[in-house]
Coordinates of C-alpha atoms in Angstrom, one line a residue:
Chain A
M123 CA 40.8 -14.5 8.9
R124 CA 39.8 -17.6 10.9
K125 CA 42.0 -16.4 13.7
S126 CA 40.3 -13.0 14.0
V127 CA 36.8 -14.5 13.9
T128 CA 37.8 -17.0 16.7
L129 CA 39.2 -14.2 18.8
L130 CA 36.0 -12.3 18.3
I131 CA 33.8 -15.1 19.4
L132 CA 36.1 -15.7 22.4
G133 CA 35.9 -12.0 23.2
I134 CA 32.1 -12.1 23.1
F135 CA 32.1 -15.1 25.4
A136 CA 34.4 -13.4 27.9
V137 CA 32.5 -10.1 28.0
F138 CA 29.2 -12.1 28.2
L139 CA 30.5 -13.9 31.3
L140 CA 31.7 -10.6 32.8
S141 CA 28.3 -9.1 32.2
L142 CA 26.7 -11.8 34.2
R143 CA 29.3 -11.5 36.9
L144 CA 29.8 -7.8 37.4
G145 CA 27.3 -5.4 39.0
D146 CA 26.1 -4.0 42.3
Q147 CA 26.4 -7.5 43.6
P148 CA 29.2 -9.5 42.0
I149 CA 28.4 -13.1 41.5
P150 CA 31.2 -15.7 41.4
Y151 CA 31.6 -17.8 38.3
S152 CA 30.8 -21.0 40.2
Q153 CA 27.4 -19.7 41.1
I154 CA 26.8 -18.3 37.5
I155 CA 27.5 -21.8 36.1
G156 CA 25.3 -23.3 38.8
V157 CA 22.4 -21.0 37.8
L158 CA 22.9 -21.5 34.1
T159 CA 23.0 -25.2 34.3
G160 CA 19.8 -25.2 36.4
D161 CA 21.5 -26.4 39.6
P162 CA 18.6 -26.4 42.2
D163 CA 21.1 -25.7 45.0
A164 CA 22.1 -22.3 43.5
A165 CA 21.4 -19.3 45.7
V166 CA 18.0 -17.7 45.1
A167 CA 19.4 -14.2 44.9
A168 CA 22.0 -15.3 42.3
Q169 CA 19.3 -17.0 40.3
L170 CA 17.2 -13.9 40.4
I171 CA 20.0 -11.5 39.4
V172 CA 21.5 -13.7 36.7
L173 CA 18.3 -15.1 35.1
E174 CA 16.0 -12.1 35.4
V175 CA 18.3 -9.1 35.2
R176 CA 21.8 -9.7 33.8
L177 CA 21.1 -12.5 31.3
P178 CA 18.3 -10.8 29.4
R179 CA 20.2 -7.6 29.5
A180 CA 23.3 -9.2 28.0
I181 CA 21.3 -11.0 25.3
L182 CA 19.4 -7.8 24.5
A183 CA 22.7 -5.9 24.1
L184 CA 24.1 -8.6 21.9
L185 CA 21.0 -8.7 19.7
V186 CA 20.8 -4.9 19.5
G187 CA 24.5 -4.7 18.5
M188 CA 24.0 -7.4 15.8
A189 CA 20.9 -5.6 14.4
L190 CA 22.7 -2.2 14.3
A191 CA 25.7 -3.8 12.6
V192 CA 23.7 -5.6 10.0
A193 CA 21.5 -2.6 9.2
G194 CA 24.7 -0.6 8.8
A195 CA 26.3 -3.2 6.5
I196 CA 23.2 -3.2 4.3
I197 CA 22.9 0.6 4.1
Q198 CA 26.7 1.1 3.4
T199 CA 26.5 -1.2 0.5
V200 CA 23.2 0.0 -0.9
M201 CA 24.2 3.6 -0.7
R202 CA 27.7 2.7 -1.9
N203 CA 29.0 5.0 0.8
P204 CA 31.3 3.8 3.6
L205 CA 30.0 6.6 5.9
A206 CA 26.4 5.7 5.5
E207 CA 24.7 4.5 8.7
P208 CA 21.0 4.2 9.5
G209 CA 21.6 6.8 12.2
L210 CA 23.2 9.2 9.8
L211 CA 20.4 8.8 7.2
G212 CA 17.7 9.6 9.7
I213 CA 16.2 6.2 9.5
N214 CA 16.8 5.6 13.2
S215 CA 15.6 9.1 14.2
G216 CA 12.4 8.4 12.2
G217 CA 11.9 5.3 14.2
A218 CA 12.8 7.0 17.5
L219 CA 10.4 9.9 16.8
A220 CA 7.5 7.5 16.1
A221 CA 8.3 5.5 19.2
L222 CA 8.5 8.7 21.3
I223 CA 5.1 9.9 20.1
L224 CA 3.7 6.5 21.1
I225 CA 5.3 6.7 24.5
V226 CA 4.7 10.3 25.4
Y227 CA 1.3 11.0 23.8
F228 CA -0.3 7.6 24.0
R229 CA 1.4 6.5 27.3
N230 CA 2.1 3.2 25.8
E231 CA 5.4 1.4 26.5
S232 CA 4.3 -2.0 25.6
A233 CA 7.3 -4.1 24.4
H234 CA 5.0 -5.3 21.5
L235 CA 3.8 -2.0 20.3
V236 CA 6.9 0.1 20.4
P237 CA 8.8 -1.9 17.8
W238 CA 5.8 -1.5 15.4
A239 CA 5.9 2.2 15.9
A240 CA 9.6 2.4 15.5
F241 CA 9.5 0.2 12.4
A242 CA 6.7 2.4 11.0
G243 CA 8.7 5.5 11.7
A244 CA 11.9 4.1 10.2
F245 CA 10.0 2.8 7.2
L246 CA 8.2 6.1 6.6
M247 CA 11.5 7.9 6.9
A248 CA 13.2 5.5 4.4
A249 CA 10.3 5.8 2.0
A250 CA 10.4 9.6 2.2
I251 CA 14.1 9.7 1.7
Y252 CA 13.8 7.3 -1.3
G253 CA 10.8 9.2 -2.7
F254 CA 12.3 12.6 -2.4
S255 CA 15.6 11.6 -3.9
W256 CA 14.0 9.7 -6.8
R257 CA 14.6 11.3 -10.1
S258 CA 14.5 8.5 -12.7
G259 CA 16.7 6.5 -10.3
A260 CA 17.8 7.4 -6.8
S261 CA 21.5 8.4 -6.7
P262 CA 23.3 7.5 -3.4
V263 CA 24.6 11.1 -2.9
R264 CA 21.1 12.5 -3.1
I265 CA 19.8 9.8 -0.8
I266 CA 22.4 10.8 1.8
L267 CA 21.8 14.5 1.6
I268 CA 18.1 14.2 1.8
G269 CA 18.5 11.6 4.6
I270 CA 20.6 13.9 6.7
G271 CA 18.0 16.7 6.1
L272 CA 15.0 14.6 7.0
G273 CA 16.9 13.1 9.9
S274 CA 17.6 16.4 11.5
M275 CA 13.9 17.3 11.1
A276 CA 12.9 14.1 12.9
G277 CA 15.5 15.0 15.6
A278 CA 13.9 18.4 15.9
G279 CA 10.5 16.8 16.3
A280 CA 11.9 14.5 19.1
S281 CA 13.4 17.6 20.8
F282 CA 10.1 19.4 20.5
I283 CA 8.2 16.5 22.1
S284 CA 10.9 16.3 24.9
A285 CA 10.6 20.0 25.6
F286 CA 6.8 20.2 25.8
G287 CA 5.7 16.7 26.8
E288 CA 4.9 15.8 30.4
I289 CA 8.1 15.8 32.3
A290 CA 7.9 12.5 34.1
V291 CA 7.1 10.5 30.9
V292 CA 9.7 12.5 28.9
Q293 CA 12.4 11.8 31.4
Q294 CA 11.8 8.1 31.2
A295 CA 11.8 8.2 27.4
Q296 CA 15.0 10.2 27.4
V297 CA 16.9 7.4 29.0
W298 CA 15.6 5.0 26.4
L299 CA 16.3 7.6 23.6
A300 CA 19.9 8.0 24.7
G301 CA 20.4 4.3 23.8
S302 CA 20.1 2.0 26.8
V303 CA 19.3 -1.6 27.5
Y304 CA 18.7 -0.8 31.2
N305 CA 15.2 -2.1 31.4
A306 CA 15.8 -5.3 29.5
G307 CA 13.5 -8.2 30.2
W308 CA 12.7 -11.5 28.6
D309 CA 9.7 -10.0 26.8
K310 CA 11.9 -7.4 25.1
V311 CA 14.4 -10.0 24.2
Q312 CA 11.7 -12.2 22.7
V313 CA 10.1 -9.5 20.7
L314 CA 13.5 -8.3 19.3
A315 CA 14.5 -11.8 18.4
I316 CA 11.3 -12.5 16.6
W317 CA 11.6 -9.2 14.7
L318 CA 15.2 -10.0 13.6
V319 CA 15.0 -13.6 12.5
L320 CA 13.3 -13.1 9.2
P321 CA 15.3 -10.0 8.1
F322 CA 18.6 -11.6 9.1
V323 CA 17.8 -14.7 7.1
L324 CA 16.7 -12.7 4.1
T325 CA 19.7 -10.5 4.3
M326 CA 22.0 -13.5 4.2
A327 CA 20.0 -14.9 1.3
A328 CA 20.5 -11.6 -0.5
S329 CA 24.3 -11.5 0.1
R330 CA 25.0 -11.9 -3.6
E331 CA 22.7 -9.0 -4.4
L332 CA 24.6 -7.0 -1.9
D333 CA 27.9 -8.0 -3.5
L334 CA 26.7 -6.7 -6.8
L335 CA 25.1 -3.5 -5.4
S336 CA 28.4 -2.3 -4.3
F337 CA 29.4 -1.9 -7.9
S338 CA 28.4 1.0 -10.1
E339 CA 24.8 0.9 -11.2
M340 CA 25.8 0.3 -14.8
S341 CA 27.9 -2.7 -13.9
A342 CA 25.2 -4.2 -11.7
R343 CA 22.6 -3.7 -14.4
S344 CA 24.7 -5.1 -17.1
L345 CA 25.2 -8.3 -15.1
G346 CA 21.4 -8.6 -15.0
Q347 CA 20.6 -7.3 -11.6
R348 CA 17.3 -5.4 -11.2
V349 CA 19.0 -2.7 -9.3
E350 CA 16.0 -0.7 -8.2
I351 CA 14.1 -3.7 -6.9
A352 CA 17.1 -5.1 -5.1
R353 CA 17.8 -1.7 -3.5
A354 CA 14.2 -1.2 -2.4
V355 CA 14.0 -4.6 -0.8
L356 CA 17.2 -4.2 1.0
I357 CA 16.3 -0.8 2.3
L358 CA 13.1 -2.3 3.6
L359 CA 15.0 -5.1 5.4
C360 CA 17.3 -2.4 6.8
T361 CA 14.4 -0.4 8.2
M362 CA 12.9 -3.5 9.8
I363 CA 16.2 -4.3 11.5
S364 CA 16.8 -0.6 12.5
G365 CA 13.3 -0.1 13.7
A366 CA 13.5 -3.2 15.9
A367 CA 16.9 -2.2 17.4
V368 CA 15.7 1.4 18.0
A369 CA 12.5 0.1 19.7
A370 CA 14.6 -2.1 22.0
A371 CA 17.4 0.3 22.9
G372 CA 16.8 3.7 21.5
L373 CA 19.6 5.5 19.6
I374 CA 22.9 3.8 19.9
G375 CA 25.2 5.4 17.4
F376 CA 28.4 4.4 15.6
I377 CA 27.9 0.6 15.8
G378 CA 26.3 0.5 12.4
L379 CA 29.1 2.6 11.0
I380 CA 32.0 0.8 12.6
S381 CA 31.1 -2.8 12.6
P382 CA 31.0 -3.3 8.8
H383 CA 34.4 -1.6 8.5
V384 CA 35.9 -3.9 11.1
A385 CA 34.3 -6.9 9.5
R386 CA 35.6 -6.0 6.1
R387 CA 39.0 -5.8 7.6
F388 CA 38.7 -9.3 9.1
V389 CA 37.1 -11.2 6.2
G390 CA 37.0 -9.0 3.1
H391 CA 34.1 -7.7 1.0
S392 CA 32.1 -10.8 0.2
H393 CA 28.8 -10.2 2.0
H394 CA 28.1 -13.8 2.9
R395 CA 31.1 -13.6 5.2
M396 CA 31.1 -9.9 6.0
V397 CA 27.5 -9.5 7.2
P398 CA 27.7 -12.3 9.9
V399 CA 31.1 -11.1 11.1
A400 CA 29.8 -7.5 11.3
A401 CA 26.9 -8.8 13.4
L402 CA 29.4 -10.4 15.8
V403 CA 31.4 -7.2 16.0
G404 CA 28.3 -5.1 16.7
G405 CA 27.1 -7.6 19.3
F406 CA 30.5 -7.5 21.0
L407 CA 30.7 -3.7 20.9
V408 CA 27.2 -3.0 22.4
L409 CA 27.7 -5.8 25.0
T410 CA 31.0 -4.2 26.0
A411 CA 29.6 -0.6 25.9
D412 CA 26.8 -1.6 28.2
L413 CA 29.1 -3.4 30.6
I414 CA 31.3 -0.4 30.8
G415 CA 28.4 2.0 31.1
R416 CA 26.9 0.3 34.1
T417 CA 30.1 -0.5 36.0
V418 CA 32.4 2.5 35.4
M419 CA 30.2 5.0 37.4
A420 CA 28.2 2.6 39.5
P421 CA 25.7 2.8 40.9
A422 CA 24.9 5.4 38.2
Q423 CA 24.3 3.9 34.8
L424 CA 25.7 5.4 31.6
P425 CA 23.4 4.5 28.7
A426 CA 25.3 2.3 26.2
G427 CA 24.6 4.8 23.5
I428 CA 26.7 7.4 25.3
V429 CA 29.6 4.9 25.8
T430 CA 29.6 3.9 22.1
A431 CA 29.7 7.6 21.2
I432 CA 32.6 8.2 23.5
L433 CA 34.5 5.2 22.4
G434 CA 33.2 5.3 18.8
A435 CA 34.3 8.7 17.8
P436 CA 38.1 8.1 18.5
F437 CA 37.8 4.8 16.8
F438 CA 36.4 6.3 13.7
A439 CA 39.1 9.0 13.7
F440 CA 41.6 6.1 14.0
L441 CA 40.0 4.4 10.9
L442 CA 40.4 7.6 8.9
W443 CA 43.9 8.1 10.2
E444 CA 45.0 4.6 9.3
R445 CA 43.5 4.9 5.8
R446 CA 45.1 8.3 5.1
Y447 CA 47.4 6.9 2.4
V448 CA 44.7 4.8 0.7
R449 CA 43.8 6.4 -2.6
S450 CA 40.5 8.0 -2.5
Chain B
M617 CA 25.7 -13.7 -44.2
S618 CA 22.2 -15.1 -44.6
V619 CA 19.6 -14.3 -41.9
R620 CA 18.2 -17.8 -42.4
D621 CA 21.4 -19.4 -41.2
P622 CA 21.1 -19.2 -37.5
E623 CA 24.8 -19.8 -37.0
N624 CA 25.8 -16.7 -38.8
A625 CA 22.8 -14.5 -38.3
A626 CA 23.5 -11.1 -36.8
P627 CA 23.1 -11.9 -33.1
L628 CA 22.2 -8.3 -32.1
T629 CA 20.4 -5.9 -34.3
A630 CA 19.1 -2.3 -33.9
R631 CA 16.0 -1.6 -35.9
N632 CA 14.8 2.0 -36.4
L633 CA 16.1 2.6 -32.9
T634 CA 15.4 5.9 -31.1
T635 CA 16.8 6.4 -27.6
G636 CA 18.3 9.1 -25.4
Y637 CA 18.4 10.7 -22.0
A638 CA 15.8 13.0 -20.4
R639 CA 14.1 14.9 -23.2
K640 CA 16.9 14.6 -25.6
N641 CA 17.2 11.9 -28.2
I642 CA 20.8 10.8 -28.8
L643 CA 20.1 8.2 -31.5
E644 CA 17.2 8.6 -34.0
H645 CA 15.9 5.9 -36.3
L646 CA 19.2 4.0 -36.3
D647 CA 19.6 0.7 -38.0
F648 CA 22.6 -1.4 -37.1
E649 CA 23.7 -5.1 -37.3
I650 CA 26.5 -6.7 -35.4
L651 CA 28.4 -9.2 -37.4
H652 CA 28.7 -12.6 -35.9
G653 CA 32.2 -13.6 -34.7
C654 CA 33.7 -10.3 -35.8
F655 CA 35.6 -7.5 -34.0
T656 CA 33.5 -4.4 -34.7
V657 CA 34.9 -1.0 -33.6
L658 CA 32.8 2.1 -33.2
I659 CA 34.6 5.3 -33.8
G660 CA 33.4 8.9 -33.9
P661 CA 33.8 12.2 -32.1
N662 CA 32.8 12.7 -28.4
G663 CA 29.0 12.8 -27.9
C664 CA 28.2 11.2 -31.2
G665 CA 26.2 8.4 -29.5
K666 CA 28.7 5.5 -29.5
S667 CA 28.3 4.7 -25.9
T668 CA 24.6 5.2 -26.1
L669 CA 24.4 2.7 -28.9
L670 CA 26.4 0.2 -26.9
R671 CA 24.1 0.6 -23.9
A672 CA 21.0 0.4 -26.0
L673 CA 22.2 -2.9 -27.5
C674 CA 22.1 -4.5 -24.1
N675 CA 18.9 -2.9 -22.9
L676 CA 20.5 -0.4 -20.6
M677 CA 18.7 2.5 -22.3
P678 CA 15.0 3.3 -22.5
V679 CA 13.9 2.7 -26.1
R680 CA 11.7 5.5 -27.4
D681 CA 11.0 4.0 -30.8
G682 CA 12.0 1.0 -32.8
G683 CA 13.9 -1.7 -30.9
V684 CA 16.8 -4.0 -30.5
L685 CA 16.6 -7.7 -31.6
L686 CA 18.7 -10.3 -29.7
D687 CA 18.8 -13.6 -31.6
G688 CA 15.9 -12.4 -33.6
R689 CA 13.6 -11.5 -30.6
Q690 CA 12.9 -8.1 -29.1
I691 CA 15.4 -7.6 -26.3
S692 CA 12.8 -6.2 -24.0
E693 CA 11.1 -9.6 -23.9
F694 CA 14.1 -11.2 -22.2
S695 CA 14.6 -11.0 -18.5
T696 CA 17.6 -8.9 -17.3
K697 CA 19.4 -12.1 -16.4
E698 CA 18.7 -13.7 -19.7
I699 CA 20.2 -10.7 -21.5
A700 CA 23.2 -10.9 -19.2
R701 CA 23.8 -14.5 -20.1
R702 CA 24.0 -13.6 -23.8
V703 CA 25.5 -10.1 -23.8
G704 CA 28.4 -9.0 -21.6
V705 CA 29.1 -5.3 -21.2
L706 CA 32.1 -3.5 -19.8
A707 CA 31.1 0.0 -18.9
Q708 CA 33.4 3.0 -19.3
G709 CA 35.7 3.4 -16.3
P710 CA 34.1 0.9 -14.0
V711 CA 34.8 1.2 -10.3
A712 CA 35.2 -1.8 -7.9
P713 CA 34.7 -1.5 -4.2
E714 CA 37.9 -0.9 -2.3
G715 CA 39.9 -4.0 -1.5
L716 CA 37.9 -6.4 -3.8
T717 CA 40.1 -9.1 -5.1
V718 CA 40.5 -10.1 -8.8
E719 CA 38.9 -13.5 -8.1
D720 CA 36.0 -11.9 -6.3
L721 CA 35.4 -9.6 -9.3
A722 CA 35.5 -12.5 -11.8
R723 CA 33.0 -14.4 -9.6
Q724 CA 30.5 -11.5 -10.0
G725 CA 30.3 -12.5 -13.7
R726 CA 28.5 -15.6 -12.6
Y727 CA 25.6 -13.7 -11.2
P728 CA 23.2 -14.0 -14.2
H729 CA 23.8 -17.8 -14.2
R730 CA 22.8 -18.4 -10.6
S731 CA 19.4 -18.5 -9.1
L732 CA 18.6 -16.6 -5.8
F733 CA 19.5 -19.6 -3.6
G734 CA 21.7 -21.4 -6.1
Q735 CA 25.0 -22.7 -4.8
W736 CA 28.4 -22.0 -6.3
S737 CA 28.7 -24.8 -8.9
D738 CA 31.6 -26.6 -10.6
E739 CA 30.5 -24.9 -13.7
D740 CA 30.8 -21.5 -12.1
E741 CA 34.3 -22.4 -10.8
T742 CA 35.4 -23.5 -14.2
A743 CA 34.1 -20.4 -15.9
C744 CA 36.0 -18.2 -13.5
R745 CA 39.2 -20.2 -13.8
T746 CA 39.0 -20.1 -17.6
A747 CA 38.3 -16.3 -17.5
L748 CA 41.3 -15.7 -15.3
E749 CA 43.5 -17.9 -17.5
L750 CA 42.4 -16.2 -20.7
T751 CA 43.3 -12.8 -19.2
A752 CA 46.5 -14.1 -17.7
L753 CA 45.5 -13.1 -14.2
T754 CA 45.6 -16.5 -12.4
H755 CA 48.7 -15.5 -10.4
L756 CA 47.1 -12.2 -9.4
K757 CA 43.7 -13.6 -8.3
D758 CA 44.1 -12.8 -4.7
R759 CA 45.3 -9.2 -5.2
A760 CA 43.1 -6.3 -4.6
I761 CA 41.9 -4.6 -7.8
D762 CA 43.0 -1.2 -6.6
S763 CA 46.6 -2.5 -6.2
L764 CA 46.9 -3.4 -9.8
S765 CA 48.2 -1.5 -12.8
G766 CA 45.7 0.1 -15.2
G767 CA 46.1 -2.7 -17.8
Q768 CA 45.8 -5.5 -15.2
R769 CA 42.7 -3.8 -13.8
Q770 CA 41.1 -3.5 -17.2
R771 CA 41.9 -7.2 -17.8
A772 CA 40.3 -8.1 -14.5
W773 CA 37.1 -6.4 -15.6
I774 CA 37.3 -8.2 -18.9
A775 CA 37.7 -11.4 -16.9
M776 CA 34.5 -10.7 -15.1
T777 CA 32.6 -10.3 -18.4
L778 CA 34.3 -13.5 -19.7
A779 CA 33.1 -15.4 -16.6
Q780 CA 29.7 -14.3 -17.8
Q781 CA 30.2 -16.7 -20.8
T782 CA 28.3 -14.6 -23.3
G783 CA 28.8 -15.0 -27.0
I784 CA 28.8 -11.2 -27.4
L785 CA 31.0 -8.7 -25.6
L786 CA 30.4 -4.9 -25.7
L787 CA 33.3 -2.9 -24.5
D788 CA 33.0 0.8 -23.9
E789 CA 36.3 2.5 -24.4
P790 CA 38.3 -0.4 -22.9
T791 CA 41.7 1.3 -23.7
T792 CA 40.9 4.9 -22.5
Y793 CA 43.3 6.1 -19.7
L794 CA 45.7 3.3 -20.4
D795 CA 49.3 3.8 -21.5
L796 CA 50.3 2.4 -24.9
A797 CA 51.6 -0.9 -23.6
H798 CA 48.4 -1.6 -21.7
Q799 CA 46.3 -0.5 -24.7
I800 CA 48.0 -3.1 -26.9
E801 CA 47.7 -5.7 -24.1
V802 CA 43.9 -5.2 -24.0
L803 CA 43.5 -5.1 -27.7
D804 CA 45.6 -8.2 -28.2
L805 CA 43.4 -10.0 -25.7
V806 CA 40.2 -8.9 -27.5
Q807 CA 41.6 -10.0 -30.8
R808 CA 42.5 -13.4 -29.3
L809 CA 38.9 -13.8 -27.9
V810 CA 37.5 -13.1 -31.4
R811 CA 39.9 -15.4 -33.2
E812 CA 40.2 -18.3 -30.7
Q813 CA 36.9 -18.2 -28.8
Q814 CA 34.7 -17.0 -31.7
T815 CA 33.4 -14.2 -29.4
T816 CA 31.5 -11.4 -31.1
V817 CA 33.0 -8.1 -29.9
V818 CA 31.9 -4.5 -30.3
A819 CA 34.2 -1.9 -28.8
V820 CA 34.3 1.8 -28.7
L821 CA 37.8 3.1 -29.4
H822 CA 39.2 6.6 -29.8
D823 CA 42.4 5.7 -31.7
I824 CA 41.5 5.4 -35.4
N825 CA 44.8 3.7 -36.2
Q826 CA 44.3 1.1 -33.6
A827 CA 40.8 0.6 -35.0
A828 CA 42.2 0.1 -38.4
R829 CA 44.8 -2.4 -37.2
Y830 CA 42.6 -4.5 -35.0
A831 CA 39.0 -4.3 -36.3
D832 CA 37.3 -6.6 -38.8
H833 CA 34.6 -4.0 -39.3
I834 CA 34.6 -0.3 -38.5
V835 CA 31.5 1.8 -37.8
A836 CA 32.0 5.6 -38.0
M837 CA 29.3 7.6 -36.2
K838 CA 28.5 11.2 -36.2
D839 CA 25.6 13.1 -34.6
G840 CA 23.7 10.0 -33.6
R841 CA 23.9 8.5 -37.1
I842 CA 26.1 5.9 -38.7
A843 CA 28.2 7.9 -41.2
V844 CA 30.0 5.0 -42.9
Q845 CA 30.7 1.4 -42.1
G846 CA 32.8 -1.3 -43.6
S847 CA 36.2 -2.9 -43.6
P848 CA 39.1 -0.6 -42.4
E849 CA 40.0 -0.1 -46.0
E850 CA 36.5 1.1 -46.8
V851 CA 36.1 3.5 -43.8
I852 CA 39.6 5.0 -43.2
N853 CA 40.0 7.5 -46.0
K854 CA 40.5 11.2 -46.2
E855 CA 36.9 12.1 -47.0
T856 CA 35.4 10.0 -44.2
I857 CA 37.7 11.1 -41.5
E858 CA 37.3 14.8 -42.4
A859 CA 33.5 14.4 -42.6
V860 CA 33.3 12.5 -39.3
F861 CA 36.0 14.1 -37.2
G862 CA 36.4 17.4 -39.0
V863 CA 40.1 16.7 -39.2
R864 CA 42.2 16.7 -42.4
V865 CA 44.4 13.7 -42.6
A866 CA 46.8 12.0 -45.0
I867 CA 46.4 8.2 -45.4
V868 CA 49.5 5.9 -45.4
A869 CA 49.7 2.2 -45.4
C870 CA 50.9 0.6 -42.2
P871 CA 54.4 -0.6 -42.7
V872 CA 53.6 -3.8 -40.7
D873 CA 50.4 -5.1 -42.1
G874 CA 49.3 -2.5 -44.7
A875 CA 46.2 -1.3 -42.8
P876 CA 45.3 2.3 -43.7
L877 CA 46.6 4.7 -41.1
A878 CA 45.3 8.3 -40.8
V879 CA 48.0 10.9 -40.1
P880 CA 46.4 14.2 -39.0
L881 CA 47.7 17.3 -40.8
T882 CA 48.9 20.0 -38.4
G883 CA 49.4 23.7 -38.6
R884 CA 50.7 24.9 -42.0
Q885 CA 50.4 21.4 -43.6
K886 CA 46.6 22.0 -43.9

């Protein structure tokens, strides 16, 4: 367990350094270290590229990955379904739709406003899913079915806007929607970090509630948990985290699905260990996906969301394949 | 059994209790007292309200009329955690998340004893260790629940409710789906808890003869009512079994301990 976590951290460190180094203009490690340590003799170009372009982009990718993973970990437990993911449930598409409306119809791409719109959209979506599936208690299966339904409606809404909105604006929004950290800047990093701190802390504080929620409702209630309240609060946290991630980087799929699975494999089920490790896995994956996306076809840039989908689908198939003998 | 003696007062009592699901009442105006320090077994045909009664006794059912008293107070006045510190429940066929270990399961039993930010205490550790020892699972504590045998798995769940350190345990069909050896394993454990730990246990069992052998007190239910209750000798007789289960039986004395055993008549014997 300790070994796998150490490897993970080393992996993040390595990919992070590579992300600072690789690009249209490769920068040698000696210069990167010089820039990062504030050496006044470092080349101006290197300073500009590392500090203003690659560093915020790498940090943003890391944060987005962490957010997606934590949101996925929460929702998988709350729904007691290993296939649940904020993307699958339509929470992300709700957030994306709201952000898209803001961008296309109100011509507002402010790093401060978009997260609010995305959060509002994600929250409305989660509330609608929860509300529609409530029948003296909300069963996980009904939540998922209704989530998928509402999610495709939001997706249809987004397609509608893309089809009939003004082309220039839509095209810009499309890149973001496909899941990209291409226009990362310190302002985005700052906003995302601020959005994530509180929900991350609260999620960790609620790790015991999460542990219990993964049991059947009767077991959780008989141990004294107020299941409906715990579930509602955690879904709210999940929408805050998802909304912030969507606002920063659009729709990046699979991370929320895969990271918790990988983390469980590393450190088991206990959420106080599983959630932070899932965050590291998610950060590592998005950072890697972005690095691959912007180097493999350079100078063209593949959005990280497309890379995660290309790499994620086989990985998911592998997960299922490997578990084929596990009793259902 | 005087109510004025707090040591022996019925710790859990249903008074004029009406409860059910959706628009259907399962139990109507039911009165019931759990005997302190005894092993009470609920028997009755499927759908007679045994599980509903068990759930109502720990506030897991909406109460339509009447109520449940825990230590003499309305159970609805307690917080959910307070109830869980006094009454442990094992639901029917509980499911653990895949890969969860025995020790992790037992640790969940400490939930009602911990505050939101409370750290894992020595007391929690001791309670878990004791629970695993009582259920003879210490050597299996790092195994995943889904890799255990049925009997071990059921014992692991009982360990969780033991870690809860409640004076009362409600077990809903703890032996169903287990083979005979594992049924006996679980019932022996329950009997030891009652005798050695003075735990008050109420269990739903399907096997009348096991009920007769293990129970101090048997409650036979039919159609949401208590048909008969009393010692095994008082409850297990031809008339009651036929009235409650609609099955004709012959009663013989158990060759081991003399408990009344019901042998169903089959085919032409009727």
